[in-house]
Amino acid sequence: MLEVKNVTKYYGNFKAVDNLSFSVKEGEIFGLLGVNGAGKTTTFRMIIGLLDVTEGTILLDGKPIDYSVTDKIGFLTEERSLLIKMTVREQAIYYGTLKGMKEKKIIERLEELLAKFGISEYIDKKIKELSKGNQQKIQFIMAIINEPRLLILDEPFSGLDPFNVELFKNEIVELSKKGSIIIFSSHRMEHVELFCKKLVIILKGKTVLEGYLKDIKEKYQKKNIMIKADIKKDELLKIDGVEEVTEKADELEVKISSSKIVDNVFKAVSKKKNVTKFVVEEPSLNEIFVSKVGEAYEK
Ligand code: ATP
């Protein structure tokens, strides 16, 4: 388990992370989310020991993260850090050796991963000769070459096409099933929603929302109702608690402030003709993120 307990980080007088706490169990994929400058990269750097915490503790399987555990960690940084004059093979040997692996094992694992990502032919090519997307794949392969106990992925999908996002996603899920603890950040909420069980949203280093995605969605009172019926937008807008009505193709999307309003909307719709759809939907993580961050900014 990874435990981040009451962690605070100052850069000089500036508080970049403010009393942050969360924990991630093995086999869980955790999302560390926030707008630009929220403190994600700072938090990642503290977790892997690149930066000292000002206050608080960070434990991996009950122990502080130091040299004795660095070979159990994989980190895909936001700023890409490949040694571009090396070939893929040389790079893998370099990273793998740093992680305490034997050369034979490194090459076996490299060949397996290159094949998975459909780029086996690049094994003896220099990194600088590869396309941006393929460099990204190599960087990801380097981060997971040692099947890390703790894997940190800072914006892993940036610059990838949807097909390759899927390949990365499958590999991340597979590592998680094998017992890796995985934390990742992304500004793309649809990616987070796809496979994060648990998350924290931070703003100016402070927690705005934390917990299991399922619970967060259930607790979040605002819902959307999708309606197909002979009813006018204005009639729906008159109902107390209806915040917004949007016409989408041949249906209406009604945003309501609380699930208590569903009954009132249903009553109004049921009096109408041609009702073929009335579906109450959970809000997307993107809606929750925008709303929670907006509320926190207003405070
Ligand atoms: P982004 O999504 O833009 O990458 P982030 O959430 O990763 O942002 P951080 O890079 O952790 O944010 O930065 C958090 C805050 O700390 C920002 O206000 C940033 O300007 C500040 N900061 C980061 N590094 C330093 C530093 N070395 N010295 C001083 N301030 C810093």
Tab-separated table of C-alpha atoms in Angstrom, residues 122-260:
chain	number	residue	atom	x	y	z
A	122	TYR	CA	12.806	-0.464	-33.676
A	123	ILE	CA	14.925	-2.362	-31.154
A	124	ASP	CA	18.231	-1.230	-32.706
A	125	LYS	CA	17.059	2.201	-33.871
A	126	LYS	CA	18.220	5.385	-32.169
A	127	ILE	CA	15.488	7.032	-30.077
A	128	LYS	CA	15.848	10.314	-32.000
A	129	GLU	CA	14.896	8.511	-35.236
A	130	LEU	CA	11.498	7.474	-33.829
A	131	SER	CA	8.238	9.420	-34.149
A	132	LYS	CA	6.888	11.299	-31.108
A	133	GLY	CA	4.242	8.665	-30.394
A	134	ASN	CA	6.780	5.841	-30.649
A	135	GLN	CA	9.188	7.699	-28.348
A	136	GLN	CA	6.291	7.910	-25.900
A	137	LYS	CA	5.831	4.136	-26.124
A	138	ILE	CA	9.550	3.603	-25.442
A	139	GLN	CA	9.363	5.897	-22.445
A	140	PHE	CA	6.390	3.938	-21.115
A	141	ILE	CA	8.217	0.634	-21.713
A	142	MET	CA	11.211	1.978	-19.726
A	143	ALA	CA	8.916	2.889	-16.825
A	144	ILE	CA	7.434	-0.614	-16.658
A	145	ILE	CA	10.434	-2.728	-17.698
A	146	ASN	CA	10.930	-3.884	-14.082
A	147	GLU	CA	7.184	-4.610	-13.459
A	148	PRO	CA	7.257	-1.960	-10.716
A	149	ARG	CA	5.488	-2.338	-7.403
A	150	LEU	CA	4.648	1.367	-7.617
A	151	LEU	CA	4.039	2.946	-11.010
A	152	ILE	CA	3.585	6.687	-11.419
A	153	LEU	CA	2.289	7.981	-14.717
A	154	ASP	CA	2.228	11.736	-15.272
A	155	GLU	CA	-0.019	12.443	-18.295
A	156	PRO	CA	0.788	9.080	-19.922
A	157	PHE	CA	-1.553	9.540	-22.867
A	158	SER	CA	-0.444	12.937	-24.145
A	159	GLY	CA	0.359	12.810	-27.842
A	160	LEU	CA	-1.088	9.314	-28.361
A	161	ASP	CA	-3.742	8.376	-30.890
A	162	PRO	CA	-6.876	6.536	-29.629
A	163	PHE	CA	-5.557	3.146	-30.767
A	164	ASN	CA	-2.388	3.553	-28.736
A	165	VAL	CA	-4.284	4.962	-25.743
A	166	GLU	CA	-6.112	1.624	-25.738
A	167	LEU	CA	-2.822	-0.346	-25.841
A	168	PHE	CA	-1.410	1.676	-22.918
A	169	LYS	CA	-4.648	1.314	-21.000
A	170	ASN	CA	-4.665	-2.471	-21.381
A	171	GLU	CA	-1.080	-2.711	-20.199
A	172	ILE	CA	-1.804	-0.484	-17.182
A	173	VAL	CA	-4.826	-2.600	-16.239
A	174	GLU	CA	-2.755	-5.781	-16.623
A	175	LEU	CA	-0.008	-4.436	-14.331
A	176	SER	CA	-2.652	-3.442	-11.808
A	177	LYS	CA	-4.134	-6.949	-11.870
A	178	LYS	CA	-0.667	-8.368	-11.197
A	179	GLY	CA	-0.553	-6.229	-8.028
A	180	SER	CA	1.132	-2.949	-8.982
A	181	ILE	CA	0.068	0.205	-7.180
A	182	ILE	CA	-0.627	2.732	-9.915
A	183	ILE	CA	-1.083	6.482	-9.645
A	184	PHE	CA	-1.687	8.629	-12.617
A	185	SER	CA	-2.550	12.150	-13.576
A	186	SER	CA	-4.386	13.349	-16.615
A	187	HIS	CA	-6.358	16.393	-17.640
A	188	ARG	CA	-8.572	14.121	-19.730
A	189	MET	CA	-11.357	13.076	-17.388
A	190	GLU	CA	-12.688	10.477	-19.811
A	191	HIS	CA	-9.367	8.623	-19.442
A	192	VAL	CA	-9.530	8.818	-15.670
A	193	GLU	CA	-13.123	7.626	-15.655
A	194	LEU	CA	-12.227	4.612	-17.786
A	195	PHE	CA	-10.109	2.904	-15.219
A	196	CYS	CA	-9.492	4.824	-11.989
A	197	LYS	CA	-11.223	3.324	-8.996
A	198	LYS	CA	-10.228	6.037	-6.599
A	199	LEU	CA	-9.113	9.626	-6.990
A	200	VAL	CA	-8.244	12.904	-5.376
A	201	ILE	CA	-8.833	16.319	-6.906
A	202	ILE	CA	-6.448	19.006	-5.685
A	203	LEU	CA	-6.451	22.745	-6.165
A	204	LYS	CA	-3.603	24.981	-5.023
A	205	GLY	CA	-2.169	21.948	-3.248
A	206	LYS	CA	-5.346	21.342	-1.195
A	207	THR	CA	-7.797	18.462	-1.471
A	208	VAL	CA	-11.119	19.466	-3.008
A	209	LEU	CA	-12.582	15.976	-3.334
A	210	GLU	CA	-11.317	12.496	-2.467
A	211	GLY	CA	-12.613	8.943	-2.543
A	212	TYR	CA	-13.878	6.085	-4.689
A	213	LEU	CA	-15.281	7.239	-8.032
A	214	LYS	CA	-18.447	5.180	-7.479
A	215	ASP	CA	-19.175	6.895	-4.126
A	216	ILE	CA	-18.301	10.324	-5.500
A	217	LYS	CA	-20.800	9.873	-8.314
A	218	GLU	CA	-23.519	8.561	-6.018
A	219	LYS	CA	-23.084	11.384	-3.530
A	220	TYR	CA	-22.979	14.072	-6.174
A	221	GLN	CA	-26.541	15.355	-6.151
A	222	LYS	CA	-26.673	16.862	-9.610
A	223	LYS	CA	-27.960	14.441	-12.236
A	224	ASN	CA	-28.825	14.565	-15.916
A	225	ILE	CA	-32.114	13.323	-17.325
A	226	MET	CA	-32.358	12.354	-20.986
A	227	ILE	CA	-35.892	12.775	-22.337
A	228	LYS	CA	-37.620	11.988	-25.617
A	229	ALA	CA	-41.203	13.291	-25.546
A	230	ASP	CA	-43.452	16.037	-26.900
A	231	ILE	CA	-42.405	18.560	-24.291
A	232	LYS	CA	-40.983	22.051	-24.770
A	233	LYS	CA	-37.689	23.215	-23.299
A	234	ASP	CA	-39.434	26.186	-21.593
A	235	GLU	CA	-41.895	23.937	-19.745
A	236	LEU	CA	-39.017	21.987	-18.236
A	237	LEU	CA	-37.111	25.141	-17.299
A	238	LYS	CA	-40.118	26.286	-15.222
A	239	ILE	CA	-39.734	23.317	-12.842
A	240	ASP	CA	-37.943	24.223	-9.599
A	241	GLY	CA	-34.460	22.688	-9.514
A	242	VAL	CA	-34.077	22.356	-13.283
A	243	GLU	CA	-30.851	24.212	-14.041
A	244	GLU	CA	-30.358	23.779	-17.754
A	245	VAL	CA	-32.032	22.124	-20.733
A	246	THR	CA	-30.058	21.348	-23.880
A	247	GLU	CA	-31.425	19.999	-27.151
A	248	LYS	CA	-29.275	17.080	-28.296
A	249	ALA	CA	-30.262	15.496	-31.637
A	250	ASP	CA	-33.851	14.339	-31.033
A	251	GLU	CA	-33.731	14.405	-27.245
A	252	LEU	CA	-33.452	16.858	-24.375
A	253	GLU	CA	-30.768	16.782	-21.711
A	254	VAL	CA	-32.070	18.210	-18.450
A	255	LYS	CA	-29.592	19.118	-15.707
A	256	ILE	CA	-31.113	19.045	-12.242
A	257	SER	CA	-29.705	20.328	-8.957
A	258	SER	CA	-30.725	17.297	-6.870
A	259	SER	CA	-32.063	13.779	-7.354
A	260	LYS	CA	-35.162	14.923	-5.381
